[in-house]
XYZ file of C-alpha atoms in Angstrom:
577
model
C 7.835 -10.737 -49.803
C 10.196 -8.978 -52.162
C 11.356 -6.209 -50.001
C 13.036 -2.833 -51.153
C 13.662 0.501 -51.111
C 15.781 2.717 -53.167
C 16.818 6.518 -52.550
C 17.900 8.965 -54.199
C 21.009 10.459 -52.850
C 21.080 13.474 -54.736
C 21.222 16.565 -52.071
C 17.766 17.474 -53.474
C 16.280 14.382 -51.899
C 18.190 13.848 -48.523
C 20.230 15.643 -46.360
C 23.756 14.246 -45.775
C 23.422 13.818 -41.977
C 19.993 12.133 -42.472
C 21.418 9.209 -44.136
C 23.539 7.332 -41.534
C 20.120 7.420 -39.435
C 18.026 6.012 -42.266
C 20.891 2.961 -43.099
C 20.383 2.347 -39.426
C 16.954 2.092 -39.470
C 16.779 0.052 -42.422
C 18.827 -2.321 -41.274
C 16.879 -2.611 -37.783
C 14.021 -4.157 -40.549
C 16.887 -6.411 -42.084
C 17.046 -3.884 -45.512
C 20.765 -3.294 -46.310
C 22.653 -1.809 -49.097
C 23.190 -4.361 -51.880
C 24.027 -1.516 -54.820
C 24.866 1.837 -55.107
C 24.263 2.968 -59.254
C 24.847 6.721 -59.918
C 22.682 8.474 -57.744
C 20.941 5.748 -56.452
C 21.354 3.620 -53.221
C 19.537 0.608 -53.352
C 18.973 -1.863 -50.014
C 16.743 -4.887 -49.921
C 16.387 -8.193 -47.717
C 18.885 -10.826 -47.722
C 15.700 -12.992 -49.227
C 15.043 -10.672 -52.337
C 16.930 -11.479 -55.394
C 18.964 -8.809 -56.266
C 20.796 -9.376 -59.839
C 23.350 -6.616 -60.810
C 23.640 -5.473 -64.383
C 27.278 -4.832 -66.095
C 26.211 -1.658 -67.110
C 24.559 -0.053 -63.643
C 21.356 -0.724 -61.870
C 19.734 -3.825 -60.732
C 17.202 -6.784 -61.258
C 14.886 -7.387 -58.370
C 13.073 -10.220 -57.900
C 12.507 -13.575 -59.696
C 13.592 -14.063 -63.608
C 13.119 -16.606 -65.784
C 13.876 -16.763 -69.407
C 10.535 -17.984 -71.882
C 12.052 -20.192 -74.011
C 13.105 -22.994 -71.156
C 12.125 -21.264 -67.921
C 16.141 -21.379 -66.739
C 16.335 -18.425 -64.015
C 18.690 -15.539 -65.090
C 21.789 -15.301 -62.515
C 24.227 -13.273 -64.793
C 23.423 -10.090 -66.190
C 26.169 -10.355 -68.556
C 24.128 -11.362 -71.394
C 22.370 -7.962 -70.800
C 26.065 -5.694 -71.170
C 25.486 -2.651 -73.706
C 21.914 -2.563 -73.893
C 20.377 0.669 -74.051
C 17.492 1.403 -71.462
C 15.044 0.703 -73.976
C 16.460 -2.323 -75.718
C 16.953 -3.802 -72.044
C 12.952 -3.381 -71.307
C 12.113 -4.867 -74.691
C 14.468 -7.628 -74.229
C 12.987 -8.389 -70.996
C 9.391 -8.156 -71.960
C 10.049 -10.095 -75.059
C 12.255 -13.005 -73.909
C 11.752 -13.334 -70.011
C 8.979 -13.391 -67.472
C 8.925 -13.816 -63.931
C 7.974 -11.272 -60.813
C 10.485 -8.706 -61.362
C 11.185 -5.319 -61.395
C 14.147 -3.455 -63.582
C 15.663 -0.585 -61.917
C 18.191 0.823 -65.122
C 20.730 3.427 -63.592
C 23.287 3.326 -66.175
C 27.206 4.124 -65.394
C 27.112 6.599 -68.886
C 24.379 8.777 -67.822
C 23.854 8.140 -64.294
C 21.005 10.827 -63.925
C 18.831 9.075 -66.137
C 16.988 6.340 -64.340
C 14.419 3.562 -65.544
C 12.261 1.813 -63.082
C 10.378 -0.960 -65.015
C 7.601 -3.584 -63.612
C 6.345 -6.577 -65.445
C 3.474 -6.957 -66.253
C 1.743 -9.359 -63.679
C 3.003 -7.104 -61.096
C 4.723 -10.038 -58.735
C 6.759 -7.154 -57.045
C 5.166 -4.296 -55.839
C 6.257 -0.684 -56.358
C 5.124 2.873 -55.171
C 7.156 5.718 -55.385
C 7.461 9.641 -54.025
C 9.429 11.662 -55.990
C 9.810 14.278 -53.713
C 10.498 12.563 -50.903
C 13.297 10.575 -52.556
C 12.412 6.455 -52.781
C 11.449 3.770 -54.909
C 10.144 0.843 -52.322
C 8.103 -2.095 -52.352
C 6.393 -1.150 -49.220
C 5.725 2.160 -47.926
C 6.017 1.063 -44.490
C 9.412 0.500 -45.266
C 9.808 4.302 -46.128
C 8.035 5.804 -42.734
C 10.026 2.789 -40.591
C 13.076 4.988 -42.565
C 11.389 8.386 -41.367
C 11.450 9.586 -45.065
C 7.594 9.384 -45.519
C 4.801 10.572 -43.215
C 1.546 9.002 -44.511
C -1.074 11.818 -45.079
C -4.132 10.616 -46.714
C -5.404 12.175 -50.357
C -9.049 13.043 -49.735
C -9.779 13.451 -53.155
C -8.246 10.417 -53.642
C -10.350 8.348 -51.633
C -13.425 9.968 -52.591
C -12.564 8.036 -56.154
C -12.351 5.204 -54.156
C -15.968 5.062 -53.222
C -17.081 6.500 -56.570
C -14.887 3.515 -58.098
C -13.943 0.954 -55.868
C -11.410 -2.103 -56.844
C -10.101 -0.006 -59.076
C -6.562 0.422 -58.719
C -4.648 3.852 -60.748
C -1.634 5.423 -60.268
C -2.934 7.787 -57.810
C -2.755 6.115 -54.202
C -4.936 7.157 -51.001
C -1.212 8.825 -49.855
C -0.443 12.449 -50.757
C 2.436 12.345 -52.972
C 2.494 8.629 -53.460
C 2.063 7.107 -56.782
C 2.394 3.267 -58.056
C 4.428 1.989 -60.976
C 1.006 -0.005 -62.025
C 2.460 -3.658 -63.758
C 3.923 -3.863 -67.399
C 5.023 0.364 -66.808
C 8.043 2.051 -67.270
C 9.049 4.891 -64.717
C 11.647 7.317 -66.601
C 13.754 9.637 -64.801
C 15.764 12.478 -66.013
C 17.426 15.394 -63.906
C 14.038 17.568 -63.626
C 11.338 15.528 -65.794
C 9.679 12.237 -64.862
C 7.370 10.226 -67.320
C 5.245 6.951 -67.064
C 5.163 5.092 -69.956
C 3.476 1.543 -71.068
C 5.826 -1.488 -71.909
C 3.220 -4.157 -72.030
C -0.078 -3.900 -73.244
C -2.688 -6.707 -73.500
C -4.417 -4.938 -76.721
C -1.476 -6.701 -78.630
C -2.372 -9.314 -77.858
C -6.189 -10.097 -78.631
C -4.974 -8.087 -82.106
C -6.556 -9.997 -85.022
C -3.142 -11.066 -86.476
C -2.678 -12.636 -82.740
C -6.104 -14.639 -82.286
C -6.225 -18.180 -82.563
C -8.426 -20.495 -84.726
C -7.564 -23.727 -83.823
C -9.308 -24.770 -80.357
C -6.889 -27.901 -80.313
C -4.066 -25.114 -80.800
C -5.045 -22.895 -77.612
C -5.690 -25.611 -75.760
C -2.042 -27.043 -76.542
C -0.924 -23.214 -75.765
C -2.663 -22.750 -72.579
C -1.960 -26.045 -71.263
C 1.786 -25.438 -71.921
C 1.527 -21.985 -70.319
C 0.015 -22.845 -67.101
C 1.829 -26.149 -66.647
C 5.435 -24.957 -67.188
C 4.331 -21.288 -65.049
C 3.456 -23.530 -62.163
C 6.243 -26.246 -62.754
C 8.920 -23.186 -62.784
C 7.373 -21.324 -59.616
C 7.284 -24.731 -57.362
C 10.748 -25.145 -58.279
C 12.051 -22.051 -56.941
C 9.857 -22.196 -54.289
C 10.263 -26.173 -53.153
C 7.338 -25.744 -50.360
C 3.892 -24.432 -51.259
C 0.291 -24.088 -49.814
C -1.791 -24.234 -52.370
C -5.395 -22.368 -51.744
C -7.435 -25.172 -52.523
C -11.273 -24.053 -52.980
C -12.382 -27.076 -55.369
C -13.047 -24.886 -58.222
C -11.623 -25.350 -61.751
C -8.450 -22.870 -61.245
C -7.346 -24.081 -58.122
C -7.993 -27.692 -59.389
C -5.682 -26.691 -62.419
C -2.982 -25.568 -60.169
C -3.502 -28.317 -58.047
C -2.800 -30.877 -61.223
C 0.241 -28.993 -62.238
C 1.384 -29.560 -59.434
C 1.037 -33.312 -59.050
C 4.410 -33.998 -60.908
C 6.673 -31.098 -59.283
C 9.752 -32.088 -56.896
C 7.979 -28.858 -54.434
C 6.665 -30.075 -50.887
C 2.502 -28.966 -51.418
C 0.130 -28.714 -48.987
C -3.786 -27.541 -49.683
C -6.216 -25.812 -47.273
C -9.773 -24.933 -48.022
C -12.166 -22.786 -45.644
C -15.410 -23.183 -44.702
C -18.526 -21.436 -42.995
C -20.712 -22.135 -40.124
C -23.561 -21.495 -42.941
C -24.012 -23.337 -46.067
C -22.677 -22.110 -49.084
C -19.040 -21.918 -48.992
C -18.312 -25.391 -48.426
C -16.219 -27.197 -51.352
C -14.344 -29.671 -49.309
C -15.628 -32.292 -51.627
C -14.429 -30.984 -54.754
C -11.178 -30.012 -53.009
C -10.313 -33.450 -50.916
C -10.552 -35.013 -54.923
C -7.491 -32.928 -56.112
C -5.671 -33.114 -52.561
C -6.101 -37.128 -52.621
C -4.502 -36.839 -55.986
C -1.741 -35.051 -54.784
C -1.282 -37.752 -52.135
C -1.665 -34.744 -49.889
C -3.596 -34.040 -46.608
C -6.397 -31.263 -47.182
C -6.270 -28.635 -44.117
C -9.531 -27.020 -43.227
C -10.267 -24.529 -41.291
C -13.535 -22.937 -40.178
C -14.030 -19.081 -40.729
C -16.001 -18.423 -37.386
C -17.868 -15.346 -36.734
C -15.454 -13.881 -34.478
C -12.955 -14.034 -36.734
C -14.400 -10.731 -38.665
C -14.296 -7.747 -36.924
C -15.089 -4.554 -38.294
C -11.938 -2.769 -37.416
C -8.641 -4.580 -37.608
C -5.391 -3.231 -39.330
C -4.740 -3.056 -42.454
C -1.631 -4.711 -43.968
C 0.893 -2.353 -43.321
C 1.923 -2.142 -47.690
C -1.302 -0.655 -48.595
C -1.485 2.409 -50.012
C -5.126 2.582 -50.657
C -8.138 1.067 -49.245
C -8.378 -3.010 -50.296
C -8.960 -5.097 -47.515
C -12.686 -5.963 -46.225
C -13.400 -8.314 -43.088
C -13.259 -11.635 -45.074
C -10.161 -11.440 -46.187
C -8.908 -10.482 -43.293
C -10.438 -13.237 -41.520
C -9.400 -16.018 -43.927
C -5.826 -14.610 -43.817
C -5.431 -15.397 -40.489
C -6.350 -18.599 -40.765
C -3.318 -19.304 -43.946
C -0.862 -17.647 -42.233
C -1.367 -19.887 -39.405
C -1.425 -22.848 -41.737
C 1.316 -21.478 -43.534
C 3.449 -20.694 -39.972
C 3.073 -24.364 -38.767
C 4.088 -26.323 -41.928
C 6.825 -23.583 -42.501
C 6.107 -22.964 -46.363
C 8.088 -20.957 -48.837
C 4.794 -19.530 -50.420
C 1.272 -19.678 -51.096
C -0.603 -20.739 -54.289
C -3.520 -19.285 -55.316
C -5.905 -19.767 -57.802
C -6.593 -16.061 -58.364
C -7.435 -14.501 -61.605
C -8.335 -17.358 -63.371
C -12.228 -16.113 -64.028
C -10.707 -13.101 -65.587
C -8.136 -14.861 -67.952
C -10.099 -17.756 -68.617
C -12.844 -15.312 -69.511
C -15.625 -16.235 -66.991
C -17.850 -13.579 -68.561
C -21.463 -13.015 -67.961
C -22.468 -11.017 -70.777
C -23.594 -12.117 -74.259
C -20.057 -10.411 -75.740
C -18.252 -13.770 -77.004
C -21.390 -14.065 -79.320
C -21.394 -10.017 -80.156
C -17.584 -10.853 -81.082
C -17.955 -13.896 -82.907
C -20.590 -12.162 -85.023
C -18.220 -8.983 -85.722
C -14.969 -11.467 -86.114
C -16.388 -14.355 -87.324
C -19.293 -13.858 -89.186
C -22.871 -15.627 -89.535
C -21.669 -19.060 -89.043
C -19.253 -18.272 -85.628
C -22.285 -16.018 -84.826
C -25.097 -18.315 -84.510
C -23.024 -21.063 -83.087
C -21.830 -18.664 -80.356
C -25.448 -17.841 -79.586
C -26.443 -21.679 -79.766
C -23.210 -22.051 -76.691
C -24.703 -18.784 -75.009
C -28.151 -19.983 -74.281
C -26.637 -23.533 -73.588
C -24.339 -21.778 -71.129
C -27.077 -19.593 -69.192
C -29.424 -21.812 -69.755
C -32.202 -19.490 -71.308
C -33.873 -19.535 -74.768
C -32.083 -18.869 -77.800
C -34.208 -16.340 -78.260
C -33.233 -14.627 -75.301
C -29.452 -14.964 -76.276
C -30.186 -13.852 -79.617
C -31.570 -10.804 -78.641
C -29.208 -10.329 -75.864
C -26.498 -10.575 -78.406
C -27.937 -7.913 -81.080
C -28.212 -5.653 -78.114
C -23.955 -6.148 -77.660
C -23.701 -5.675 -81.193
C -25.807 -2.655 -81.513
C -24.252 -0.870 -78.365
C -22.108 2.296 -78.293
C -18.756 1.610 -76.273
C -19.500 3.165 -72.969
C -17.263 4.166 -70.184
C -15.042 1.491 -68.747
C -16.302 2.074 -64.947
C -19.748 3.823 -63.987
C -19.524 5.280 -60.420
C -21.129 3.807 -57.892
C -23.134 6.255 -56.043
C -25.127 4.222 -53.324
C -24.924 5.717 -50.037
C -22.920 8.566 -51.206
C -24.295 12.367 -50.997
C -26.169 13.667 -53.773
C -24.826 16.765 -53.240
C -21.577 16.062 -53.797
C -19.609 16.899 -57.288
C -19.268 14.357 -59.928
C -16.058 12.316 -59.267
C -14.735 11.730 -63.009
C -13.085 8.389 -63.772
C -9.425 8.466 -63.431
C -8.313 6.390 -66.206
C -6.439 2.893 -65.890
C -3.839 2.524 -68.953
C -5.456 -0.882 -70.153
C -8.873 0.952 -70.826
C -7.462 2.797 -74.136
C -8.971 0.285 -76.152
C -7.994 0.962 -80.461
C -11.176 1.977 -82.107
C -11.875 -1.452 -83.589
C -12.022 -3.433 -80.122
C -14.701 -5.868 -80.063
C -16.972 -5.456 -77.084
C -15.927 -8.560 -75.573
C -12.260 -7.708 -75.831
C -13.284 -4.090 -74.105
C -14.632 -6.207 -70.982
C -12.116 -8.470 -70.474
C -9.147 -6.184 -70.684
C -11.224 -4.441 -68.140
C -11.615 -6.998 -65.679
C -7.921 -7.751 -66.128
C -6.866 -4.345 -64.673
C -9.393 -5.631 -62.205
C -6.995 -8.449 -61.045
C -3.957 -5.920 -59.974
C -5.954 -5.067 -56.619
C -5.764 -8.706 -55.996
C -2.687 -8.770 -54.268
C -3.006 -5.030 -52.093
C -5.335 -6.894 -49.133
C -3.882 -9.519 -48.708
C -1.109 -9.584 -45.451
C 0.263 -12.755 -45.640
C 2.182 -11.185 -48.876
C 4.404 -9.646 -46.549
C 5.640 -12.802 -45.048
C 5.673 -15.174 -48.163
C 5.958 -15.097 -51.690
C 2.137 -15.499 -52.995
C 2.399 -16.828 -56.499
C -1.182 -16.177 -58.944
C 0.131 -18.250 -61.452
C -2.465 -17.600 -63.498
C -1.775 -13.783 -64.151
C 1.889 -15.022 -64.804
C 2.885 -13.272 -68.376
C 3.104 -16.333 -70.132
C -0.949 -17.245 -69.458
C -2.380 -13.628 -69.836
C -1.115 -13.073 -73.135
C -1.834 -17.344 -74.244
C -5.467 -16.277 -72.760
C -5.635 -12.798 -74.228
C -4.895 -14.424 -77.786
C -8.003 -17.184 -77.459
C -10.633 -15.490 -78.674
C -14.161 -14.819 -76.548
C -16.627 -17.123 -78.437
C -13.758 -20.275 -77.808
C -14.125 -19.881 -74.281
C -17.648 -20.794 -74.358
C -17.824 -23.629 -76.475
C -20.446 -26.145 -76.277
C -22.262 -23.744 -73.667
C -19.486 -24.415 -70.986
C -17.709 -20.996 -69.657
C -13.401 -21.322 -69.014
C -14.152 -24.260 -72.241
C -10.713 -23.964 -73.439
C -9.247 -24.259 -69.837
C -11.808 -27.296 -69.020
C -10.424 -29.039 -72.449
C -6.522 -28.795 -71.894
C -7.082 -30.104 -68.853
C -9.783 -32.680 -69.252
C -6.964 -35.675 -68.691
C -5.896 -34.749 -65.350
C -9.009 -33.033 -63.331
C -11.780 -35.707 -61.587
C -15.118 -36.036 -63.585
C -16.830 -33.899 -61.299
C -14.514 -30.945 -60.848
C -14.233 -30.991 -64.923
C -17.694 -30.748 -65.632
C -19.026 -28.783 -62.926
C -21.078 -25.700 -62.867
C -21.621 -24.669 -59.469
C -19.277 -22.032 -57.925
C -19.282 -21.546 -53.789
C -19.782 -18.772 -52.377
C -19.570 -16.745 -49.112
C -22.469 -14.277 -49.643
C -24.325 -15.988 -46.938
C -21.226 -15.655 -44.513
C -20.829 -12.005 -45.308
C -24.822 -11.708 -44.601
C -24.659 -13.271 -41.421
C -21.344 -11.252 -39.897
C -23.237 -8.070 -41.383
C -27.348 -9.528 -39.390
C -24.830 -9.876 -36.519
C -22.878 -6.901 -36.217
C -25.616 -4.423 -38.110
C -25.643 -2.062 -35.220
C -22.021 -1.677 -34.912
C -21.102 -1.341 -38.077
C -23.740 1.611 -38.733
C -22.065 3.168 -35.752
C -18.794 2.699 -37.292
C -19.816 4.066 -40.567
C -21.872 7.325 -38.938
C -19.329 7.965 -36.486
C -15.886 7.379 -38.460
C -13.523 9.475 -40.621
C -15.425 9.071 -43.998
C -18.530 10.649 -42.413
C -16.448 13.301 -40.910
C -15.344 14.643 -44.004
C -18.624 14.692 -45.604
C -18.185 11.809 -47.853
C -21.103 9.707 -46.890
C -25.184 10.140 -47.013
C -25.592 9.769 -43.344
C -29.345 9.735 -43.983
C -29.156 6.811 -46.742
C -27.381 4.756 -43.892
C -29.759 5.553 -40.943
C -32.135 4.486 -43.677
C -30.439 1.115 -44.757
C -29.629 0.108 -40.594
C -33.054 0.754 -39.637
C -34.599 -1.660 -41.982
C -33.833 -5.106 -41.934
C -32.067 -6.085 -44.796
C -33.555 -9.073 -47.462
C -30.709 -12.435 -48.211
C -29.007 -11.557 -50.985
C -28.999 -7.923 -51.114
C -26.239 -6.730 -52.940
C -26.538 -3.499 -50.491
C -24.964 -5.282 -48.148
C -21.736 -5.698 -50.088
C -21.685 -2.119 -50.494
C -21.661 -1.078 -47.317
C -18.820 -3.548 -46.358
C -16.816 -1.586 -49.286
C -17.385 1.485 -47.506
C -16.495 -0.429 -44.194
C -12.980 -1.336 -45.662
C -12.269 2.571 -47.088
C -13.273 3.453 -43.654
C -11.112 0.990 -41.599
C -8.257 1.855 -43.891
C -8.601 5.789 -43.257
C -8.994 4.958 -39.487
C -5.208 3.142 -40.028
C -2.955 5.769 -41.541
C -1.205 7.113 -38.554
């Protein structure tokens, strides 16, 4: 909902008589100038914070300052910092959803652009074409972008999808990714990295007091969700009944904010966690909205939101974000809550790595209890874990992301990895440190598919700054203490969250949804697959997908998930006009 764009107004980047048609056209979307720093015009809602700085450029967005969560309103206490002091000050001593845009009165040609690190307001850029904006909708509504679509770019997508990189699906288009620096000089441009979770799962970082990270996490989460209600004052909290809503929900409980909870459910079983979710609404003294996801509510072509720059949305988000913005419409909320990210920094894992890394960290004795909590946890043999975990240990690190070739031609050239900054891990990373830094990048396409963002705020609170780096410093083998994944999370919060919720193991899930809407619609979406853009430019096995719709497909086959992954790359490409 933070809405922006800045341009250049160099000659390079516009012409002089272009620029009383783009002001008017900005302002027909409601964008008008709030700053104009050195070569740099900068126009954003009358809803977006804009905070000026005494020494040129801006603050965009939502700031809050560590120590006591008080928002920043005067930039005074940043006068005479240099560009780089400014970012480390910010990084260091504030969080929030911001974005720093440095154009200093000294020097005005050189230009920082700087985005924290949970990446609460959005940013792409074109160089070229002359803009910084939150929205590149914003840019062609302006008539300084035409979208043209990168190919090559999208053929990473299917190679590597939910992957997000600099590189967008837009020729020319690039994204500040969260906790980067954009640096601008007169003819050179750089992208450097301000925040980086390595630091912060460092060995002179980790904790090794359970009661400690509990104490830290609960503190994090609590005062992140405390601070974010306040500014907001009306929320709709995404209630699922699992254990991160449930913690947002009980953060909530003592907050002045107006909160509301939904939960959605499925004419098949499966998805249904009203009762975990009516126990955390009833103790909010709140109503619990729910709202059926019907069948005709996920069609295979539908628009895209209008912000994204690269292929993110499939049908069921789509279809459950109609049904919240509806929700959120009629009770006339500020923002939606949601839950999101919490596997990843609570450190859901799968894998036998908290064991590998309590071995290599550790030693025997964190070793073998780690193995003891494994087995507990999957409930298999400590055998099995045992030799699940000398596997970990003994294994090479391999490549971050392997492609995923399914349905793809075999023909076609290898598509190598374009690298994500957060996958430089230092040489002595333990293996369980490598994954979850991983699956953290992971958590930055969380926001792209999701159109309600463009009429509300939607707050993760759990990727706030202040819980990814009290997370990243807990190490692995914690989190699965007495066999029980998110442990740490369950324990800081084992006062407040029903018996049930706390100790459950169980997660829902909408894989037999997304099998029935694919049983359902099988012939048209293999004729929107064999017929569309993708196939058209030679980027899909036509054969392999003849193959797949002609025989019918088993419950559970993860086949199925792939080819609605190629339905949303498709549906995207279809949109770019």
């Amino acid at each position: 909902m933070y809405r922006y764009i800045a341009l250049f107004n160099h000659a390079q980047a516009h012409r002089d008589g272009d620029r009383a048609g783009v002001d008017a056209s900005l302002r027909q979307i409601g964008l008008h100038l709030r700053q104009r720093a050195g070569h740099i015009d900068l126009y954003a809602s009358d809803d977006t914070p804009v905070l000026d700085l005494p020494d040129g450029g801006a603050l965009i967005g939502h700031v809050f300052s560590q120590r006591d969560n008080a928002p920043l309103l005067d930039g005074a206490s940043l006068h005479a910092l240099s560009a780089a002091q400014l970012t480390r000050h910010l990084i260091e001593t504030h969080w929030g959803e911001y974005l720093l845009l440095h154009a200093p009165h000294a020097d005005p040609s050189a230009i920082t652009v700087m985005r924290e690190p949970s990446g609460g307001v959005a940013c792409v850029y074109a160089l070229q074409h002359g803009f910084i904006t939150s929205d590149i909708s914003i840019a062609t509504h302006a008539g300084v972008y035409t979208r043209e679509i990168d190919w090559d770019s999208i053929a990473h997508h299917l190679h590597y999808p939910h992957l997000k990189t600099e590189r967008t699906g837009l020729v020319g288009v690039r994204e500040l990714l969260p906790g980067s620096q954009l640096c601008l000089q007169s003819n050179h441009s750089s992208v450097e990295q301000v925040w980086n979770p390595w630091d912060f799962v460092a060995a002179s970082r980790r904790r090794h007091d359970p009661l400690d990270a509990q104490a830290q996490l609960r503190q994090a989460v609590a005062s992140s969700v405390t601070c974010w209600a306040r500014t907001d004052a009306s929320v709709l909290l995404e209630l699922s009944g699992g254990l991160d809503s449930s913690i947002l929900a009980a953060c909530l409980k003592d907050t002045s904010a107006r909160v509301a909870c939904c939960n959605l459910v499925t004419p098949v079983p499966g998805a249904d966690e009203r009762h975990y979710a009516r126990q955390m609404s009833d103790l909010l003294g709140t109503e619990l909205i729910v709202r059926t996801l019907g069948f005709d509510a996920a069609p295979v072509d539908f628009a895209p939101p209008a912000h994204a720059v690269a292929p993110s949305t499939w049908f069921l988000q789509h279809a459950s974000n109609a049904l919240k913005e509806a929700i959120g419409t009629q009770l006339a909320i500020t923002s939606f809550f949601s839950g999101g990210g919490g596997d990843t920094v609570f450190c859901n894992t799968r894998t036998a790595a908290p064991a590998a890394d309590a071995f290599h960290a550790g030693g025997l004795r964190a070793g073998f209890s780690a193995v003891h909590a494994l087995a507990e946890l999957h409930q298999c043999t400590l055998w099995k874990a045992g030799r699940l975990t000398i596997r970990k240990l003994l294994a090479k690190a391999g490549p971050p992301r392997k492609p995923e070739r399914s349905f793809l031609p075999s023909t076609q050239a290898a598509v190598p990895l374009q690298s994500h900054p957060w996958f430089d891990a230092p040489p002595d990373s333990l293996p369980g440190d490598r994954e979850r830094i991983v699956d953290l990048a992971g958590t930055q396409v969380f926001r792209d598919g999701l159109a309600r963002s463009a009429s509300w705020h939607l707050r993760m609170p759990l990727l706030s700054q202040p819980v990814v780096e009290a997370c990243l410093t807990v190490p692995s083998w914690m989190w699965i203490a007495g066999g029980r994944n998110r442990a740490i999370a369950r324990d800081a919060f084992a006062d407040v969250l029903p018996a049930q919720i706390l100790h459950r193991r169980s997660k829902g899930t909408f894989m037999n949804y997304s099998g029935a809407v694919y049983r359902r619609g099988r012939q048209q979406i293999g004729d929107y697959l064999l017929q569309g853009r993708l196939a058209g430019q030679g980027l899909l096995d036509a054969d392999a997908l003849r193959h797949h719709f002609d025989h019918t497909v088993a419950d559970g086959d993860h086949s199925v998930m792939r080819i609605f992954d190629l339905c949303a790359v498709e549906n995207w490409v279809r949109h770019q006009r």
